C-alpha atoms as one frame of an Amber mdcrd trajectory, in Angstrom:
protein
   0.012  -0.340  -0.077   1.885   3.025  -1.263   1.704   6.725  -1.112  -0.242
   8.615  -3.638  -1.097   5.315  -5.233  -4.206   2.600  -4.568  -2.232  -1.361
  -4.845  -4.667  -2.355  -8.310  -4.312  -6.039  -8.484  -3.915  -8.226 -11.485
  -6.517  -7.922 -13.972  -9.559  -9.969 -13.933  -8.316 -11.566 -17.523  -5.347
 -12.824 -15.826  -4.892 -16.230 -16.898  -5.184 -19.423 -14.769  -1.939 -21.763
 -15.379  -2.682 -25.603 -15.951  -0.149 -27.801 -17.013   0.502 -28.507 -20.139
   1.495 -24.694 -20.501   5.058 -25.974 -19.617   8.613 -25.390 -21.581   9.378
 -28.239 -23.669  12.994 -29.162 -22.731  15.334 -32.671 -23.742  12.673 -33.071
 -26.722   9.864 -33.884 -24.168   7.371 -31.664 -22.818   7.761 -31.384 -19.168
   4.347 -30.295 -17.724   3.806 -34.313 -16.420   4.261 -32.804 -13.382   2.914
 -29.783 -11.599   1.656 -29.123  -8.432  -2.238 -28.925  -7.670  -3.250 -25.571
  -6.004  -6.130 -27.294  -3.041  -6.132 -24.116  -0.913  -3.762 -21.069  -1.577
  -4.531 -19.798   1.970  -4.794 -16.132   2.531  -2.385 -15.214  -0.530   0.024
 -16.882  -2.221   1.749 -16.038  -5.712   4.575 -17.227  -7.882   7.171 -14.966
  -7.204  11.495 -15.527  -8.636  14.484 -13.198  -8.645  12.028  -9.768 -10.202
  11.709  -8.063 -13.276  14.861  -5.902 -13.289  15.656  -2.765 -16.238  12.174
  -2.087 -16.650  12.200   1.302 -14.207  11.939   3.380 -17.578   8.614   1.936
 -18.693   6.954   2.233 -15.130   7.645  -1.491 -14.397   8.985  -2.562 -10.960
  11.364  -5.199  -9.590   8.313  -7.178  -7.977   9.574 -10.921  -6.876  10.148
 -12.841  -3.490   9.933 -10.031  -0.764  12.130 -12.143   1.744  14.646 -12.735
  -0.876  17.144 -14.244   1.267  14.249 -16.810   2.369  13.275 -17.420  -1.319
  17.113 -18.247  -2.425  17.912 -20.888  -0.011  14.958 -23.068  -0.664  16.037
 -22.845  -4.538  19.854 -23.632  -2.952  18.584 -26.599  -1.139  17.059 -28.168
  -4.516  19.868 -26.977  -6.906  17.485 -25.121  -8.629  19.450 -22.306 -10.499
  19.331 -18.948  -9.090  16.529 -17.359 -10.288  13.748 -20.526 -10.349   9.888
 -19.643  -9.942   8.966 -20.134  -6.381   5.569 -19.964  -4.341   5.388 -16.737
  -1.946   2.458 -18.251   1.325   1.114 -15.316   3.835   0.250 -16.911   6.478
  -0.023 -20.104   6.036  -2.832 -22.181   4.534  -1.461 -23.181   0.935  -2.299
 -27.307   0.153  -1.127 -28.539  -2.986  -1.186 -31.678  -4.265   1.475 -33.528
  -6.705   1.114 -34.344 -10.072   3.682 -36.808 -10.845   6.490 -36.728  -8.388
   7.946 -33.831  -7.139  10.647 -32.420  -4.241   9.939 -29.436  -2.773  11.366
 -27.556   0.223   9.778 -25.131   2.109  11.679 -22.103   4.064  10.667 -18.348
   5.500   8.490 -17.978   8.565   8.266 -21.524  10.135   4.976 -23.224  10.047
   3.688 -26.579  10.301   4.409 -28.310   7.170   2.643 -31.836   6.571   3.690
 -34.369   3.460   0.899 -37.356   2.884  -0.853 -36.452   6.522   2.545 -36.726
   7.979   4.732 -34.011   9.983   7.853 -32.441   7.990  10.126 -29.699   8.911
  11.016 -26.441   7.115  13.965 -25.841   5.679  14.549 -29.619   4.279  14.428
 -31.744   1.187  10.851 -33.422   0.540   9.121 -35.663  -1.852   6.315 -35.521
  -2.790   5.284 -39.082  -4.370   2.370 -38.560  -6.993  -0.899 -37.457  -5.092
   0.751 -36.807  -1.751  -0.759 -33.585  -0.336   1.538 -30.893   1.137  -0.276
 -28.618   3.669   1.331 -25.382   5.685  -0.127 -23.780   8.682   0.186 -20.763
  10.076   3.498 -19.455  11.221   4.202 -19.659  14.978   6.133 -15.671  13.488
   7.181 -14.293  10.819   4.578 -13.544   7.534   6.066 -15.554   4.456   6.850
 -18.736   4.431   7.977 -20.199   0.882   7.725 -22.688  -1.091  10.319 -24.332
  -4.056   9.954 -27.214  -6.043  12.885 -28.988  -7.966  13.107 -27.503 -11.140
  11.451 -24.480 -10.717   7.614 -23.477 -11.020   6.766 -23.673 -15.301   4.588
 -20.301 -15.892   5.283 -18.374 -18.703   6.880 -14.725 -18.158   6.210 -11.572
 -18.399   8.865  -9.210 -19.094  11.365 -11.712 -17.531  10.283 -12.693 -14.675
   7.272 -14.885 -13.801   7.145 -12.943 -10.679   3.151 -11.878  -9.476   3.081
  -8.028  -8.741   0.297  -7.168  -7.015   0.786  -3.040  -7.604   0.743  -3.663
 -11.321  -0.997  -6.748 -12.164   1.791  -8.176 -14.481   2.383 -11.746 -13.465
  -0.158 -14.452 -12.990  -2.208 -13.569 -10.684  -2.398 -14.678  -6.691  -3.265
 -18.353  -7.195  -6.789 -19.923  -6.227  -8.129 -23.231  -5.541  -7.955 -25.590
  -8.778  -4.749 -23.968 -10.624  -2.452 -26.819 -11.295   1.087 -24.743 -11.643
   3.528 -26.598 -14.327   7.301 -28.009 -12.957   9.784 -27.102 -15.046  12.192
 -29.805 -15.609  15.049 -30.806 -13.273  18.242 -29.223 -12.974  21.200 -31.242
 -14.058  23.206 -30.366 -10.459  21.729 -32.784  -7.344  20.752 -31.593  -4.056
  24.268 -31.540  -1.495  22.016 -31.414   1.611  18.675 -32.959   2.886  18.159
 -29.515   5.657  20.172 -26.467   6.260  19.286 -24.036   9.388  17.689 -21.412
   9.012  18.051 -17.989  10.806  15.010 -16.688  13.170  12.893 -15.350  11.110
  10.346 -12.621  12.355   9.735 -11.954  16.280   7.777  -8.924  18.495  10.313
  -6.054  17.959  12.702  -6.149  14.792  15.667  -2.877  14.295  16.103  -2.184
  10.982  19.424  -0.359   9.261  18.805   2.912   7.290  20.609   5.062   5.387
  19.647   9.270   6.241  17.424  10.659   2.921  17.703  11.735   0.404  15.131
  13.682   1.737  15.529  14.137   5.713  16.178  18.170   4.852  12.732  18.421
   4.421  11.762  17.042   7.967  11.993  18.952  11.413  15.444  17.996  13.569
  13.102  16.676  15.576  11.328  13.789  13.283  14.957  12.373  12.593  14.940
  11.717  16.663  11.706  10.630  16.575  12.419   8.105  13.834  15.731   7.040
  15.355  14.756   7.144  18.956  11.262   5.581  18.896   9.416   2.971  18.128
   6.792   2.511  15.190   4.345  -0.398  15.113   3.351  -2.234  11.761  -0.350
  -1.524  10.945  -2.802  -4.050   9.466  -2.566  -1.318   6.542   0.548  -3.456
   4.640   0.747  -5.739   1.690   3.477  -6.516  -1.295   3.857  -2.886  -1.967
   4.723  -2.128   1.802   4.073  -1.731   4.892   1.977   1.422   6.500   3.630
   2.316  10.666   1.829   3.607  13.077   4.545   6.345  16.089   5.415   9.359
  16.763   4.493  11.963  14.226   7.415  12.958  11.759   7.063  17.021  11.152
   8.370  18.601   8.163  10.679  22.265   7.799   9.645  22.155   4.259   5.770
  22.287   3.505   4.496  21.478  -0.507   5.256  18.653  -2.412   8.038  17.238
  -4.529   8.016  17.113  -7.764   7.830  12.828  -8.171  10.716  10.814  -8.346
  11.891   7.866  -8.010  11.682   5.125  -5.384  13.583   2.009  -4.151  13.007
  -1.291  -1.881  12.943  -0.215   1.212  12.126   3.731   1.088  10.695   5.614
   4.006   7.964   8.121   2.233   6.362  10.481   4.692   2.674  10.855   3.238
   0.882  14.468   4.892  -0.741  12.636   7.358   2.892  11.570   9.167   2.724
   8.445   9.164   5.419   6.583   6.671   4.921   3.733   4.951   7.721   1.629
   4.107   8.263   0.149   0.173   8.484  -3.425  -0.083   8.996  -5.637  -3.296
   5.874  -4.280  -5.618   6.539  -0.394  -4.764   5.519   2.031  -6.880   8.411
   3.050  -9.395   8.103   6.917  -8.407   6.666   8.848  -5.664   5.892  12.796
  -4.572   5.606  12.867  -0.684   9.002  13.093   1.040  11.757   9.947   1.395
  13.349  10.458   5.347  15.269   7.329   5.617  16.174   3.866   3.151  16.460
   0.690   4.998  19.429  -0.582   3.916  19.261  -3.615   0.985  20.033  -6.724
   3.500  17.339  -5.956   6.032  14.453  -5.433   3.851  14.460  -9.461   3.444
  13.790  -9.229   7.801  11.794  -6.853   7.147   9.339  -8.478   4.649   8.704
 -10.428   7.522   7.594  -8.955   9.960   3.322  -8.927  10.715   1.150  -6.224
  11.810   1.766  -5.305  15.343   5.355  -5.881  15.435   7.171  -2.957  16.559
   9.748  -1.815  14.625  13.113   0.673  15.312  15.526   2.326  13.159  19.154
   2.482  13.368  21.314   5.026  10.789  24.618   3.502   8.914  26.487   5.472
   7.000  25.827   5.481   3.138  28.578   2.893   2.531  27.862   0.478   5.069
  26.923  -2.797   4.992
């Protein structure tokens, strides 16, 4: 949810994907393996490493909100970088295998069941033909990732299979009855059955920020409040951005800026004073001043902050980690 931009979901005409729409590879059609969606949960989308290089056309990068957890799931399965996976918000996803597939679940730790049996996150899991994978709601964090060996093989749009909920590009969010083709397995084989995962989510989270580029538009007490007080993630949050409730951030300069470029992690402050932290599906431009930008290394942790999480911000030098 972006200031000066309404999140327009994928267009009603966006296609559903069916097995049989995958690529051809190795002299045979590979869509004989697929994942059938039995239940999507609150929100499940196809995501990859993003749709880069089209900002001049007004198209954002999108991609997995927690890029670190997404990449970890693909590495577990020896998938190439950028293979499409599923991003699952607050659990509830249920899938049925069409043909034997191998999957991995990472990100927000959630109950996992395979064929009715308990299973673990951050492990390589085998789904036999007809077996079901079910995710419960995570105990902490917000977004879990389901990667499949070979990747989710829906058609790419502008070089990416990611769903952008703001622009409507890419496949629409998943619905019960969707069939997701699975791509050809990579030549490389997994080298580990399981990997440790760093802690995800929590009641409080500190994020590093670089002040600017428009911190001079704010009164000194606004910067002091940003760096010295806590903000709460509100329910008015999604893949576009998180609206934060907290102390007022008064301006020193009135009026509005000409529209300028935005990046993931921008803390944009609209006239009501409640900052918006832009995430993966943020608009590429905006007209409200950005008081600070969350450093890229902290964005995966920010993407796991559910409503009610208390955020604090610590200033970092522009050339910091």
